[in-house]
């Protein structure tokens, strides 16, 4: 084999033949030739694999299509085996009964024989890089058909105590071979949720059934109904995953854990509450492989992005991000901190809970049961010489007053409030009991935001909105369609909704001298908003209208998440 490789190198020039001969001579007893060469620092993995392909007369694949992976391979070969041996089976020619096994270790003859035995098919070898094979394994096994119906039938004959003993704390969701049925069922529910880009899973018990619901792009969808008898098994499995007490069924419980989907690591935050028909569970999914958004990826228009950047240069002051639960406030704050984060600044956050880990930033988890509230944490953080502080949420007068006083002592403070619009945040602070002079002197901006679903790019088509819709959105003067408006027809990629992904719409109120005076005089939110509008404020609905005209979303979606601009 060594001589064959050296001759092939001389003939093709894929690698330096002299260097190859010298390296093989120096490492003659180091192990199998393919493993030795793939660890060689002189040649790339791609060059070595192409050399083997030429020498052995095999095909080299630069990339492998998941669509070419046959169902027989996925059903017969466990995902863990494919991942461990870095191999995948494909059938480039549908008429050919032969299976092509793509390897990243060309001389792994045992693995080749095992795949042939598992599938019962004749095989021939080909080669590709580890990265190409790993990515296609994840996609191919994610697309496998689910087996929920079969699993539910098996559950009836299982003993709960035995199942609890067999539970593992952290699993790869792709590994379903030889698993107890309840584990396979819960893994499959999680797996489907990740396929559909769901952010939450609801296990909702009714009198005669269990409804599994997924929150996708902010809306709940019923996706699966199960027999009511399996509820204790599902809830117990979920509790064991999260380290909760499976014997306690009369009190609410919270927990968290991690699961893997191939190369992806997903955090789960789990909550259970007792209801009249049994325990209800909600699982929040946080995909660690999803990169944090940058400020320029949030959906801000260029002028708003420039305003945002100018805010982040302030050395002190308070910036509030407002909106209801699930409107993307935390994502915006993380994007701000990522933009600010530098070696020259000490950035500390106080969160409940910590959703994503940020490099170079100290993050503190609130623990109210132990007396570690937002207010007490903030008091201690001020002794840590911070430059920038992020307080997850202002819920009471103590936290509000401390956050504002922190800004007056030379710190830039970010926080969130639950209010409908930017001007409402001022009224909320005053209602909490914060003195008007403190609010007016510390606030530098209030950003209200909502999330709207984006039109699916694969099935979008031009639409002709009604005059009523245009008037509602404030676009009464827009004449004709001009191809500006789009809706999604619905396709497989968007779960037949016509929408895929979300983007933010923003209302950014900068606190100028005039607004400061109004706050000091305790003027109403309506008065403050009117003045801000005169100064050029773009309301949530106005920003939504801009995104509709840009073809990013639909009129119905903007009307769903915003209120009419009545001031």
Tab-separated table of C-alpha atoms in Angstrom, residues 95-493:
chain	number	residue	atom	x	y	z
A	95	UNK	CA	-31.598	1.744	-10.011
A	96	UNK	CA	-28.480	0.149	-8.559
A	97	UNK	CA	-29.040	-2.214	-5.591
A	98	UNK	CA	-25.480	-1.596	-4.408
A	99	UNK	CA	-24.742	0.718	-1.463
A	100	UNK	CA	-21.843	3.160	-1.624
A	101	UNK	CA	-20.270	3.603	1.812
A	102	UNK	CA	-18.414	6.917	2.061
A	103	UNK	CA	-15.536	6.672	4.548
A	104	UNK	CA	-13.136	9.193	6.041
A	105	UNK	CA	-10.703	6.370	6.947
A	106	UNK	CA	-10.178	4.541	3.645
A	107	UNK	CA	-8.692	1.324	5.078
A	108	UNK	CA	-11.383	0.726	7.728
A	109	UNK	CA	-12.361	-2.639	6.228
A	110	UNK	CA	-14.119	-3.873	9.388
A	111	UNK	CA	-16.571	-0.974	9.353
A	112	UNK	CA	-17.269	-1.620	5.667
A	113	UNK	CA	-18.038	-5.297	6.350
A	114	UNK	CA	-20.242	-4.413	9.333
A	115	UNK	CA	-22.347	-1.993	7.280
A	116	UNK	CA	-22.829	-4.699	4.646
A	117	UNK	CA	-23.997	-7.145	7.357
A	118	UNK	CA	-26.316	-4.594	9.011
A	119	UNK	CA	-27.995	-3.524	5.775
A	120	UNK	CA	-27.818	-6.891	3.958
A	121	UNK	CA	-26.639	-5.050	0.837
A	122	UNK	CA	-23.489	-5.367	-1.289
A	123	UNK	CA	-21.250	-2.344	-0.666
A	124	UNK	CA	-18.483	-0.493	-2.402
A	125	UNK	CA	-16.240	2.150	-0.854
A	126	UNK	CA	-15.755	5.849	-1.554
A	127	UNK	CA	-14.047	8.594	0.459
A	128	UNK	CA	-14.836	12.068	1.756
A	129	UNK	CA	-13.676	14.375	4.559
A	130	UNK	CA	-14.762	14.012	8.193
A	131	UNK	CA	-16.541	17.389	8.123
A	132	UNK	CA	-18.595	16.484	5.039
A	133	UNK	CA	-19.585	13.092	6.479
A	134	UNK	CA	-20.433	14.457	9.963
A	135	UNK	CA	-22.712	17.167	8.564
A	136	UNK	CA	-24.603	14.715	6.329
A	137	UNK	CA	-25.019	12.228	9.234
A	138	UNK	CA	-26.774	14.900	11.310
A	139	UNK	CA	-29.064	15.958	8.466
A	140	UNK	CA	-29.849	12.411	7.265
A	141	UNK	CA	-30.714	11.078	10.717
A	142	UNK	CA	-32.715	14.221	11.547
A	143	UNK	CA	-34.895	13.459	8.517
A	144	UNK	CA	-35.640	9.907	9.618
A	145	UNK	CA	-39.280	8.964	9.944
A	146	UNK	CA	-40.537	9.169	13.510
A	147	UNK	CA	-41.819	6.129	15.370
A	148	UNK	CA	-44.088	7.707	17.968
A	149	UNK	CA	-47.122	5.521	17.193
A	150	UNK	CA	-45.127	2.291	17.564
A	151	UNK	CA	-43.529	3.532	20.797
A	152	UNK	CA	-46.876	4.402	22.403
A	153	UNK	CA	-48.139	0.851	21.813
A	154	UNK	CA	-45.046	-0.565	23.545
A	155	UNK	CA	-45.479	1.706	26.589
A	156	UNK	CA	-48.592	-0.081	27.849
A	157	UNK	CA	-46.599	-3.178	28.780
A	158	UNK	CA	-43.770	-1.326	30.530
A	159	UNK	CA	-43.245	-0.900	34.271
A	160	UNK	CA	-42.522	2.706	35.311
A	161	UNK	CA	-40.015	1.707	38.017
A	162	UNK	CA	-37.936	-0.253	35.487
A	163	UNK	CA	-37.989	2.660	33.040
A	164	UNK	CA	-36.740	5.157	35.646
A	165	UNK	CA	-33.781	2.887	36.439
A	166	UNK	CA	-32.788	2.802	32.760
A	167	UNK	CA	-32.849	6.576	32.247
A	168	UNK	CA	-29.628	8.427	31.347
A	169	UNK	CA	-29.147	12.078	32.322
A	170	UNK	CA	-27.934	13.369	28.949
A	171	UNK	CA	-28.671	11.702	25.629
A	172	UNK	CA	-28.033	12.135	21.955
A	173	UNK	CA	-31.544	12.374	20.499
A	174	UNK	CA	-30.340	10.559	17.367
A	175	UNK	CA	-29.484	7.475	19.426
A	176	UNK	CA	-32.759	5.516	19.559
A	177	UNK	CA	-31.451	1.972	19.237
A	178	UNK	CA	-32.318	-0.375	22.140
A	179	UNK	CA	-33.823	2.469	24.179
A	180	UNK	CA	-36.843	1.866	26.440
A	181	UNK	CA	-40.025	3.072	24.685
A	182	UNK	CA	-40.652	6.085	26.963
A	183	UNK	CA	-37.142	7.398	26.343
A	184	UNK	CA	-37.578	6.951	22.601
A	185	UNK	CA	-40.946	8.720	22.762
A	186	UNK	CA	-39.648	11.776	24.669
A	187	UNK	CA	-36.520	11.895	22.469
A	188	UNK	CA	-38.740	11.843	19.416
A	189	UNK	CA	-40.931	14.686	20.745
A	190	UNK	CA	-37.780	16.770	21.369
A	191	UNK	CA	-36.359	15.772	18.008
A	192	UNK	CA	-39.484	16.875	16.129
A	193	UNK	CA	-39.452	20.189	17.995
A	194	UNK	CA	-35.868	20.896	16.891
A	195	UNK	CA	-36.729	19.920	13.317
A	196	UNK	CA	-39.560	22.453	13.315
A	197	UNK	CA	-37.475	25.234	14.962
A	198	UNK	CA	-39.781	25.246	18.016
A	199	UNK	CA	-38.828	27.393	21.009
A	200	UNK	CA	-41.151	25.649	23.498
A	201	UNK	CA	-42.845	22.267	23.903
A	202	UNK	CA	-46.138	22.059	25.840
A	203	UNK	CA	-47.284	18.695	27.212
A	204	UNK	CA	-50.915	19.520	27.943
A	205	UNK	CA	-53.147	16.876	29.625
A	206	UNK	CA	-56.873	16.825	28.873
A	207	UNK	CA	-59.643	14.550	30.144
A	208	UNK	CA	-59.206	11.945	27.393
A	209	UNK	CA	-55.853	12.726	25.707
A	210	UNK	CA	-52.483	14.422	25.944
A	211	UNK	CA	-51.877	17.253	23.486
A	212	UNK	CA	-48.278	17.961	22.461
A	213	UNK	CA	-47.977	21.565	21.256
A	214	UNK	CA	-44.991	23.380	19.774
A	215	UNK	CA	-44.414	27.136	19.828
A	216	UNK	CA	-42.961	27.999	16.423
A	217	UNK	CA	-42.090	31.621	15.605
A	218	UNK	CA	-44.147	32.775	18.586
A	219	UNK	CA	-47.393	30.872	17.892
A	220	UNK	CA	-48.571	27.557	19.374
A	221	UNK	CA	-49.446	24.639	17.078
A	222	UNK	CA	-51.083	21.323	18.016
A	223	UNK	CA	-48.799	18.695	16.523
A	224	UNK	CA	-49.526	15.399	18.241
A	225	UNK	CA	-52.221	13.705	20.359
A	226	UNK	CA	-51.327	10.785	22.635
A	227	UNK	CA	-53.262	8.353	24.779
A	228	UNK	CA	-53.859	9.770	28.238
A	229	UNK	CA	-52.425	6.631	29.878
A	230	UNK	CA	-48.838	7.533	28.964
A	231	UNK	CA	-48.882	10.904	30.799
A	232	UNK	CA	-47.212	9.641	34.038
A	233	UNK	CA	-44.468	7.985	31.983
A	234	UNK	CA	-43.741	11.083	29.887
A	235	UNK	CA	-43.758	13.447	32.893
A	236	UNK	CA	-41.559	11.075	34.924
A	237	UNK	CA	-39.056	10.808	32.072
A	238	UNK	CA	-38.942	14.605	31.727
A	239	UNK	CA	-38.495	15.009	35.498
A	240	UNK	CA	-35.643	12.485	35.621
A	241	UNK	CA	-33.880	14.312	32.757
A	242	UNK	CA	-34.119	17.587	34.693
A	243	UNK	CA	-33.164	16.134	38.106
A	244	UNK	CA	-36.608	16.803	39.583
A	245	UNK	CA	-38.506	14.732	42.179
A	246	UNK	CA	-40.673	12.198	40.307
A	247	UNK	CA	-42.600	11.306	43.481
A	248	UNK	CA	-43.811	14.899	44.009
A	249	UNK	CA	-46.897	15.441	41.847
A	250	UNK	CA	-48.823	18.028	43.838
A	251	UNK	CA	-46.377	20.958	43.725
A	252	UNK	CA	-44.878	22.916	40.793
A	253	UNK	CA	-41.240	22.087	39.987
A	254	UNK	CA	-38.505	23.618	37.844
A	255	UNK	CA	-35.374	22.055	36.425
A	256	UNK	CA	-32.928	22.143	33.548
A	257	UNK	CA	-30.753	19.771	31.537
A	258	UNK	CA	-28.912	19.421	28.223
A	259	UNK	CA	-29.450	17.057	25.309
A	260	UNK	CA	-27.476	16.522	22.131
A	261	UNK	CA	-28.723	16.235	18.566
A	262	UNK	CA	-25.671	14.945	16.707
A	263	UNK	CA	-23.178	17.794	16.988
A	264	UNK	CA	-25.728	20.271	18.432
A	265	UNK	CA	-26.017	20.900	22.178
A	266	UNK	CA	-29.467	22.027	23.333
A	267	UNK	CA	-30.313	23.352	26.812
A	268	UNK	CA	-33.773	22.583	28.195
A	269	UNK	CA	-35.514	24.644	30.883
A	270	UNK	CA	-38.361	22.561	32.258
A	271	UNK	CA	-41.393	23.516	34.350
A	272	UNK	CA	-44.176	21.255	35.652
A	273	UNK	CA	-47.427	22.274	37.372
A	274	UNK	CA	-50.289	20.116	38.684
A	275	UNK	CA	-53.645	20.560	36.880
A	276	UNK	CA	-57.016	18.895	37.314
A	277	UNK	CA	-56.160	16.306	34.637
A	278	UNK	CA	-52.570	15.617	35.714
A	279	UNK	CA	-49.224	17.364	35.554
A	280	UNK	CA	-48.616	19.800	32.726
A	281	UNK	CA	-45.045	20.337	31.465
A	282	UNK	CA	-43.455	23.092	29.425
A	283	UNK	CA	-39.952	22.732	27.999
A	284	UNK	CA	-38.056	25.802	26.745
A	285	UNK	CA	-35.413	24.915	24.148
A	286	UNK	CA	-32.184	26.936	23.933
A	287	UNK	CA	-29.969	25.792	21.064
A	288	UNK	CA	-26.343	26.482	22.025
A	289	UNK	CA	-25.179	25.976	18.441
A	290	UNK	CA	-27.234	29.002	17.377
A	291	UNK	CA	-24.906	31.971	17.379
A	292	UNK	CA	-25.986	35.106	19.233
A	293	UNK	CA	-27.347	37.841	17.015
A	294	UNK	CA	-25.291	40.918	16.298
A	295	UNK	CA	-26.969	44.340	16.486
A	296	UNK	CA	-26.993	44.508	12.691
A	297	UNK	CA	-28.939	41.203	12.492
A	298	UNK	CA	-31.898	42.211	14.659
A	299	UNK	CA	-33.869	43.982	11.929
A	300	UNK	CA	-32.920	47.568	12.819
A	301	UNK	CA	-33.045	50.128	10.011
A	302	UNK	CA	-29.818	51.957	9.278
A	303	UNK	CA	-30.891	55.149	11.087
A	304	UNK	CA	-31.987	53.191	14.202
A	305	UNK	CA	-28.746	51.197	14.137
A	306	UNK	CA	-26.749	54.447	14.126
A	307	UNK	CA	-28.782	55.704	17.108
A	308	UNK	CA	-28.151	52.412	18.921
A	309	UNK	CA	-24.421	52.638	18.294
A	310	UNK	CA	-24.357	56.187	19.652
A	311	UNK	CA	-26.158	55.001	22.830
A	312	UNK	CA	-23.509	52.352	23.465
A	313	UNK	CA	-20.777	55.002	23.578
A	314	UNK	CA	-22.343	56.651	26.658
A	315	UNK	CA	-20.333	56.269	29.851
A	316	UNK	CA	-23.427	56.398	32.097
A	317	UNK	CA	-27.200	56.374	31.957
A	318	UNK	CA	-30.060	53.858	31.806
A	319	UNK	CA	-31.350	52.198	28.631
A	320	UNK	CA	-34.622	50.292	28.975
A	321	UNK	CA	-35.841	47.692	26.478
A	322	UNK	CA	-39.587	47.144	26.842
A	323	UNK	CA	-42.127	44.696	25.526
A	324	UNK	CA	-44.186	41.659	26.561
A	325	UNK	CA	-42.703	38.227	27.336
A	326	UNK	CA	-41.200	36.626	24.242
A	327	UNK	CA	-40.678	39.854	22.312
A	328	UNK	CA	-36.897	39.414	22.005
A	329	UNK	CA	-35.761	41.800	24.757
A	330	UNK	CA	-33.021	39.480	26.059
A	331	UNK	CA	-31.691	38.915	22.533
A	332	UNK	CA	-31.415	42.687	22.029
A	333	UNK	CA	-29.599	43.132	25.354
A	334	UNK	CA	-27.156	40.309	24.527
A	335	UNK	CA	-26.468	41.924	21.149
A	336	UNK	CA	-25.727	45.239	22.920
A	337	UNK	CA	-23.349	43.594	25.384
A	338	UNK	CA	-21.562	41.762	22.586
A	339	UNK	CA	-21.112	45.070	20.766
A	340	UNK	CA	-19.771	46.771	23.921
A	341	UNK	CA	-17.648	43.915	25.236
A	342	UNK	CA	-13.975	44.808	25.172
A	343	UNK	CA	-10.858	44.344	27.247
A	344	UNK	CA	-11.120	47.930	28.539
A	345	UNK	CA	-14.587	47.530	30.094
A	346	UNK	CA	-15.812	45.475	33.032
A	347	UNK	CA	-19.251	44.135	32.034
A	348	UNK	CA	-21.431	42.317	34.608
A	349	UNK	CA	-24.953	40.937	34.146
A	350	UNK	CA	-27.619	39.901	36.669
A	351	UNK	CA	-30.051	37.467	35.046
A	352	UNK	CA	-32.914	35.138	35.862
A	353	UNK	CA	-32.055	32.764	34.307
A	354	UNK	CA	-28.779	33.000	32.357
A	355	UNK	CA	-29.855	32.053	28.830
A	356	UNK	CA	-26.575	32.228	26.907
A	357	UNK	CA	-22.965	32.311	28.056
A	358	UNK	CA	-21.086	35.399	26.854
A	359	UNK	CA	-17.299	35.334	26.519
A	360	UNK	CA	-15.433	37.847	28.677
A	361	UNK	CA	-18.526	38.876	30.648
A	362	UNK	CA	-19.334	37.983	34.271
A	363	UNK	CA	-22.904	36.670	34.517
A	364	UNK	CA	-24.730	36.287	37.843
A	365	UNK	CA	-27.722	33.998	38.333
A	366	UNK	CA	-30.496	35.352	40.589
A	367	UNK	CA	-31.531	32.935	43.365
A	368	UNK	CA	-34.530	34.482	45.141
A	369	UNK	CA	-34.973	31.516	47.518
A	370	UNK	CA	-31.492	32.139	48.894
A	371	UNK	CA	-32.008	35.890	49.176
A	372	UNK	CA	-30.087	36.669	45.963
A	373	UNK	CA	-32.611	39.003	44.308
A	374	UNK	CA	-31.988	41.541	41.545
A	375	UNK	CA	-31.693	44.324	44.126
A	376	UNK	CA	-29.268	42.534	46.479
A	377	UNK	CA	-27.186	41.284	43.531
A	378	UNK	CA	-26.999	44.821	42.141
A	379	UNK	CA	-25.835	46.142	45.505
A	380	UNK	CA	-22.912	43.695	45.486
A	381	UNK	CA	-22.136	44.193	41.796
A	382	UNK	CA	-21.527	47.901	42.406
A	383	UNK	CA	-18.572	46.918	44.611
A	384	UNK	CA	-17.046	45.001	41.669
A	385	UNK	CA	-16.014	48.203	39.841
A	386	UNK	CA	-18.259	47.636	36.790
A	387	UNK	CA	-18.418	49.893	33.727
A	388	UNK	CA	-21.549	48.310	32.233
A	389	UNK	CA	-24.325	46.520	34.154
A	390	UNK	CA	-27.203	44.536	32.684
A	391	UNK	CA	-30.138	43.897	35.019
A	392	UNK	CA	-32.408	41.190	33.582
A	393	UNK	CA	-35.660	42.830	34.652
A	394	UNK	CA	-36.912	45.685	36.836
A	395	UNK	CA	-39.772	44.199	38.868
A	396	UNK	CA	-39.978	46.400	41.970
A	397	UNK	CA	-39.188	49.834	43.392
A	398	UNK	CA	-35.963	48.678	45.041
A	399	UNK	CA	-34.456	47.316	41.807
A	400	UNK	CA	-35.670	50.331	39.800
A	401	UNK	CA	-34.202	52.837	42.254
A	402	UNK	CA	-30.877	50.999	42.499
A	403	UNK	CA	-30.550	50.665	38.707
A	404	UNK	CA	-31.188	54.388	38.260
A	405	UNK	CA	-28.852	55.414	41.083
A	406	UNK	CA	-26.156	53.131	39.601
A	407	UNK	CA	-26.354	55.098	36.363
A	408	UNK	CA	-26.009	58.387	38.240
A	409	UNK	CA	-22.764	57.154	39.814
A	410	UNK	CA	-21.118	56.608	36.446
A	411	UNK	CA	-22.344	53.271	35.127
A	412	UNK	CA	-24.095	52.383	31.860
A	413	UNK	CA	-27.118	50.252	32.843
A	414	UNK	CA	-29.293	48.094	30.580
A	415	UNK	CA	-32.558	46.588	31.760
A	416	UNK	CA	-36.032	45.484	30.658
A	417	UNK	CA	-39.579	46.458	31.617
A	418	UNK	CA	-42.950	44.943	30.712
A	419	UNK	CA	-44.781	47.851	29.060
A	420	UNK	CA	-46.643	48.231	25.752
A	421	UNK	CA	-44.643	51.094	24.290
A	422	UNK	CA	-41.672	53.360	24.980
A	423	UNK	CA	-43.587	56.199	26.665
A	424	UNK	CA	-45.390	53.688	28.908
A	425	UNK	CA	-42.040	52.785	30.488
A	426	UNK	CA	-41.820	56.253	32.045
A	427	UNK	CA	-45.287	55.905	33.620
A	428	UNK	CA	-44.352	52.430	34.874
A	429	UNK	CA	-41.234	53.737	36.644
A	430	UNK	CA	-43.163	56.603	38.232
A	431	UNK	CA	-45.955	54.187	39.299
A	432	UNK	CA	-43.360	51.955	40.956
A	433	UNK	CA	-42.469	54.953	43.124
A	434	UNK	CA	-39.241	56.228	41.557
A	435	UNK	CA	-38.924	60.006	41.929
A	436	UNK	CA	-39.442	61.969	38.660
A	437	UNK	CA	-36.119	63.838	39.031
A	438	UNK	CA	-34.234	60.509	39.188
A	439	UNK	CA	-36.000	59.157	36.095
A	440	UNK	CA	-35.518	62.329	34.033
A	441	UNK	CA	-31.829	62.692	34.882
A	442	UNK	CA	-30.834	59.045	34.334
A	443	UNK	CA	-32.810	57.831	31.313
A	444	UNK	CA	-31.053	58.147	27.941
A	445	UNK	CA	-33.304	55.957	25.768
A	446	UNK	CA	-36.283	53.599	25.852
A	447	UNK	CA	-36.611	50.973	23.131
A	448	UNK	CA	-39.944	49.183	22.693
A	449	UNK	CA	-39.911	46.097	20.496
A	450	UNK	CA	-41.980	43.239	19.094
A	451	UNK	CA	-41.193	40.212	16.953
A	452	UNK	CA	-42.968	39.693	13.629
A	453	UNK	CA	-42.779	36.546	11.511
A	454	UNK	CA	-40.947	36.870	8.215
A	455	UNK	CA	-42.542	35.816	4.934
A	456	UNK	CA	-41.175	32.415	3.879
A	457	UNK	CA	-38.714	33.075	1.005
A	458	UNK	CA	-39.512	29.711	-0.635
A	459	UNK	CA	-43.265	30.165	-1.085
A	460	UNK	CA	-43.787	33.929	-1.024
A	461	UNK	CA	-45.973	35.493	-3.694
A	462	UNK	CA	-47.243	39.036	-4.419
A	463	UNK	CA	-50.409	40.088	-2.586
A	464	UNK	CA	-52.973	42.825	-3.052
A	465	UNK	CA	-53.951	44.258	0.355
A	466	UNK	CA	-57.371	45.749	0.932
A	467	UNK	CA	-57.794	49.529	1.431
A	468	UNK	CA	-58.905	48.820	5.021
A	469	UNK	CA	-55.625	46.994	5.782
A	470	UNK	CA	-53.608	49.828	4.265
A	471	UNK	CA	-55.491	52.412	6.355
A	472	UNK	CA	-55.006	50.340	9.523
A	473	UNK	CA	-51.271	50.217	8.888
A	474	UNK	CA	-51.136	53.942	8.124
A	475	UNK	CA	-50.419	53.402	4.417
A	476	UNK	CA	-53.662	54.843	3.099
A	477	UNK	CA	-51.823	57.012	0.579
A	478	UNK	CA	-49.927	54.124	-1.026
A	479	UNK	CA	-51.315	53.735	-4.526
A	480	UNK	CA	-51.373	50.345	-6.265
A	481	UNK	CA	-49.452	47.228	-5.417
A	482	UNK	CA	-46.194	47.807	-7.332
A	483	UNK	CA	-45.085	44.341	-6.160
A	484	UNK	CA	-44.367	45.694	-2.677
A	485	UNK	CA	-46.614	43.379	-0.669
A	486	UNK	CA	-46.035	39.664	-0.205
A	487	UNK	CA	-47.618	36.719	1.591
A	488	UNK	CA	-46.479	33.112	2.001
A	489	UNK	CA	-48.548	30.451	0.244
A	490	UNK	CA	-47.337	27.738	2.654
A	491	UNK	CA	-44.821	24.983	1.975
A	492	UNK	CA	-43.057	22.126	3.781
A	493	UNK	CA	-40.160	24.339	4.856
